[in-house]
């Protein structure tokens, strides 16, 4: 073993022992050279090797950082290949079915995107709510400003600095969850009949917003590690009169990728050429495992063409229904739509979240959850590799608590769900994430819960049933062929 | 004085002393005859006189009831005469200005429709919220069902029996305030470009929902005591391809009237002939001074064509943002729109309101507020008669806490507001309530607060400034004529 390999191994071991954590800055080359008693060039070689191995990355003018666990042996899903023309979004009945199935309290909800709500770091939020209610009932019971609580907008502006965004509180409108931010943004920048380009697979809630607004979705091929294909998007922009782009570029739902910075910049340059607005859904952005979190698309936007949408539904709790929108140059239209749709956002949760952030509670909670979800991801991937049929491909999330699983093409995951639900297990079938009924053999699973035997058994059961359905389907197909 | 006049006077005196209360059933004719030692026919004559005087009303198969205070000497506004063709709704900038002006805490908000929030009968609601938060954080923090809390929908179905509606909880969807109920209902039954018939003047929030959906509003002449003119509506239905009707038939905002039952029935029959949906906004219905409250339009609907919209924003507190929709045959469309717009309604306030109703808190609070608002109405009307210029006409609300005031045609109430706001007084200018810029000389005032010297002084100041502006305007007009 060469000297630089020994040094690289030593650093890798420390990463494995979590001595250096994901996203953390590694010692400088000079420091490594001193610590290991090797030359500067050997230290440089060691880092080059770690980069090659996907253990570290260099950040210009800054140094080397620990990368999220290098690709595990699992095979990633392929680049998606959705229909190459604008489609009306269907699948509402399927979405409704999923939403209803998941309301059963006994259900093991592998299909929903709900964060962990039992964490001790979340407790102070409820206390703050009770206190505010007692201290100032007149304020908590009254309508909040149309734009949202002043305090909360100030705190949000501060949080968004982490995503590289420098905003004034008046650039921000609070909303009833991210869903309202997305649907009002869509309505602000499109007319019924327009075409919207979307990443694919894509969160079913925003797809349904596209449907409800009478729009057509043009699904753009999307890579499970780098996101929307800019080549495919450029081609689509040349061919179709696209009016807006709607994507989730950071810690994507369902695929889990974060678009590389360079791609984010190229995307913005492209929309500038075509003079298009982008609706950026960043709801999982603060749950990126890497620290500091990756910059939002919005952070590169100097022209106000990004309508940034987010909420506290994944970082804190969805039942609060508090989100926000930073709509850039479309601020006035979004405020109008927001007024028309819900008049104002609930008062007490806004006041409480503002106070929670100010006290440092948000930062503390999110830091804890990020680490927890990252660990759970690895356990969950392990289970799937163990229990799912051969040929299964699994995404490798950079943040959040959602996994995308692609099974052999014989499987229909909607059918699978119908067998699972009576057993009180529920997954999110792939078709929900497409306008055009693609991804029948895919599913989204969450790894919200700290790993436990009940969930492992559920994943095992999903894999078992999937294997069985695939075998049956193959037999039928062979049978048909023989006839 | 005739004998029957004496008896009538005696009963009237007892009404004045609140021995018999508004909405209460009066003694039977037989009982009066016995109590006063007069013949049955004299007792009958006495009631006939009370009816004539507007003190009592007969309800078929039931008996005589105390009517809300007979018309006071004030003159009512005229039947409205809006434009007789479909119009695009404008006025958004004015609405925004009003909403922003009203966020100043020092402002005497005569222009907003906020209920009293300091009442002791409302206190238990905050306590219930704090308790629920502590007892079941996992439930309160999680998404609530798309349709809304089961408990709350059950309680709402029970409440709605008072409005004459027999509904199953599954006929109901909870919403983020009445605004979401209205806007999702509108989207469920119309396409952009359609024409919607509305009462006029009409609440600016629903007018803006019409605007945002790309609809045209056809404003129907409306009577300040009986509501939308059915003759004018019928004419409009013959002339225009109207797709839906949107009205607030009970305790109207801004006029305060309740459509007579007979008119509600005729309206439904008419929409049946034209096969139209009606969006009924009943947000003030439970604040009718008369008990039991008047039946909702929905109560006469056997075909599911009424989309009933309401919320707890006026009866309890608007900051909770909890409302509901009973969309009849349009249930599926409304559920879809609701999902797309906000995904689900905030959890904790739904649970808390359900518990508050179950404990009898709603009934208790609303009963108290009804009586308080009715008293404040009379005081407020007194102030306006005292302080406003000659020729002022005032509505006579049957419920709620809003008054409509029509001033001499020389006055522009938007201009008036510009003078008032720097003095920390704000009214709602009439133009906000019209698609076509009518009602420039009108304003809406609220009488939410228990009468107090500060508010009296504010009303006096509004009257004074109005008189001054009218005089100046007259002088200018005369001047112009002379030139
Ligand atoms: C990508 C994405 N966007 C938006 C939403 C909706 O968020 P909210 O509950 O804040 O409306 C979700 C929730 O699942 C989501 O996953
Ligand atoms: C007639 C009417 N409908 C609807 C609303 C909106 O109610 P909410 O605050 O519950 O959305 C109001 C509020 O002012 C109103 O007066």
mmCIF file of C-alpha atoms and ligand atoms in Angstrom, chain A residues 112-114 175-182 202-206 247-248 250-254 281-284 309-314 317-319 321-324 401-402 433 444, chain B residues 143 339-344, ligand 1:
data_model
loop_
_atom_site.group_PDB
_atom_site.id
_atom_site.type_symbol
_atom_site.label_atom_id
_atom_site.label_comp_id
_atom_site.label_asym_id
_atom_site.label_seq_id
_atom_site.Cartn_x
_atom_site.Cartn_y
_atom_site.Cartn_z
ATOM 1 C CA UNK A 112 -46.785 9.035 3.468
ATOM 2 C CA UNK A 113 -44.348 11.866 3.887
ATOM 3 C CA UNK A 114 -44.814 12.678 7.549
ATOM 4 C CA UNK A 175 -49.176 30.258 3.478
ATOM 5 C CA UNK A 176 -51.303 27.364 4.658
ATOM 6 C CA UNK A 177 -48.574 24.820 4.072
ATOM 7 C CA UNK A 178 -46.322 24.452 1.071
ATOM 8 C CA UNK A 179 -49.294 23.209 -0.903
ATOM 9 C CA UNK A 180 -50.884 26.662 -0.826
ATOM 10 C CA UNK A 181 -47.551 28.228 -1.790
ATOM 11 C CA UNK A 182 -47.318 25.946 -4.815
ATOM 12 C CA UNK A 202 -42.855 14.450 -9.179
ATOM 13 C CA UNK A 203 -44.761 14.957 -5.897
ATOM 14 C CA UNK A 204 -48.431 14.146 -6.513
ATOM 15 C CA UNK A 205 -49.682 17.213 -4.631
ATOM 16 C CA UNK A 206 -48.067 19.637 -7.029
ATOM 17 C CA UNK A 247 -39.367 21.405 -9.669
ATOM 18 C CA UNK A 248 -38.061 20.205 -6.316
ATOM 19 C CA UNK A 250 -33.016 19.937 -3.354
ATOM 20 C CA UNK A 251 -33.688 16.688 -1.469
ATOM 21 C CA UNK A 252 -36.250 15.829 -4.089
ATOM 22 C CA UNK A 253 -39.530 14.063 -3.341
ATOM 23 C CA UNK A 254 -39.602 11.221 -4.329
ATOM 24 C CA UNK A 281 -40.338 23.529 -4.030
ATOM 25 C CA UNK A 282 -37.699 23.458 -1.274
ATOM 26 C CA UNK A 283 -39.742 21.786 1.452
ATOM 27 C CA UNK A 284 -37.027 19.219 2.279
ATOM 28 C CA UNK A 309 -42.117 27.551 -1.914
ATOM 29 C CA UNK A 310 -41.592 25.815 1.396
ATOM 30 C CA UNK A 311 -43.174 24.987 4.725
ATOM 31 C CA UNK A 312 -42.532 23.670 8.211
ATOM 32 C CA UNK A 313 -44.457 20.472 7.415
ATOM 33 C CA UNK A 314 -41.365 18.303 7.031
ATOM 34 C CA UNK A 317 -44.998 19.353 11.878
ATOM 35 C CA UNK A 318 -47.538 19.270 9.043
ATOM 36 C CA UNK A 319 -50.630 19.729 11.248
ATOM 37 C CA UNK A 321 -50.216 24.126 8.213
ATOM 38 C CA UNK A 322 -47.637 26.885 8.026
ATOM 39 C CA UNK A 323 -45.580 27.419 4.917
ATOM 40 C CA UNK A 324 -44.303 30.320 2.897
ATOM 41 C CA UNK A 401 -36.836 10.744 4.672
ATOM 42 C CA UNK A 402 -38.094 9.379 1.356
ATOM 43 C CA UNK A 433 -45.903 10.595 -9.347
ATOM 44 C CA UNK A 444 -42.048 5.614 -2.624
ATOM 45 C CA UNK B 143 -51.949 16.128 9.090
ATOM 46 C CA UNK B 339 -56.620 19.095 -1.499
ATOM 47 C CA UNK B 340 -54.917 21.074 -4.201
ATOM 48 C CA UNK B 341 -55.216 24.378 -2.407
ATOM 49 C CA UNK B 342 -54.189 23.566 1.171
ATOM 50 C CA UNK B 343 -53.918 19.744 1.406
ATOM 51 C CA UNK B 344 -55.662 19.747 4.778
HETATM 52 C C1 LIG C 1 -42.386 17.972 -2.266
HETATM 53 C C2 LIG C 1 -43.552 18.400 -1.454
HETATM 54 N N1 LIG C 1 -44.086 19.601 -1.666
HETATM 55 C C3 LIG C 1 -45.150 20.031 -0.973
HETATM 56 C C4 LIG C 1 -45.761 19.259 -0.014
HETATM 57 C C5 LIG C 1 -46.950 19.782 0.700
HETATM 58 O O1 LIG C 1 -46.534 20.340 1.903
HETATM 59 P P1 LIG C 1 -47.519 20.977 2.981
HETATM 60 O O2 LIG C 1 -48.021 19.878 3.819
HETATM 61 O O3 LIG C 1 -46.674 21.947 3.724
HETATM 62 O O4 LIG C 1 -48.618 21.659 2.239
HETATM 63 C C6 LIG C 1 -45.235 17.987 0.247
HETATM 64 C C7 LIG C 1 -45.885 17.148 1.257
HETATM 65 O O5 LIG C 1 -45.874 15.954 1.174
HETATM 66 C C8 LIG C 1 -44.109 17.549 -0.483
HETATM 67 O O6 LIG C 1 -43.592 16.353 -0.267
#
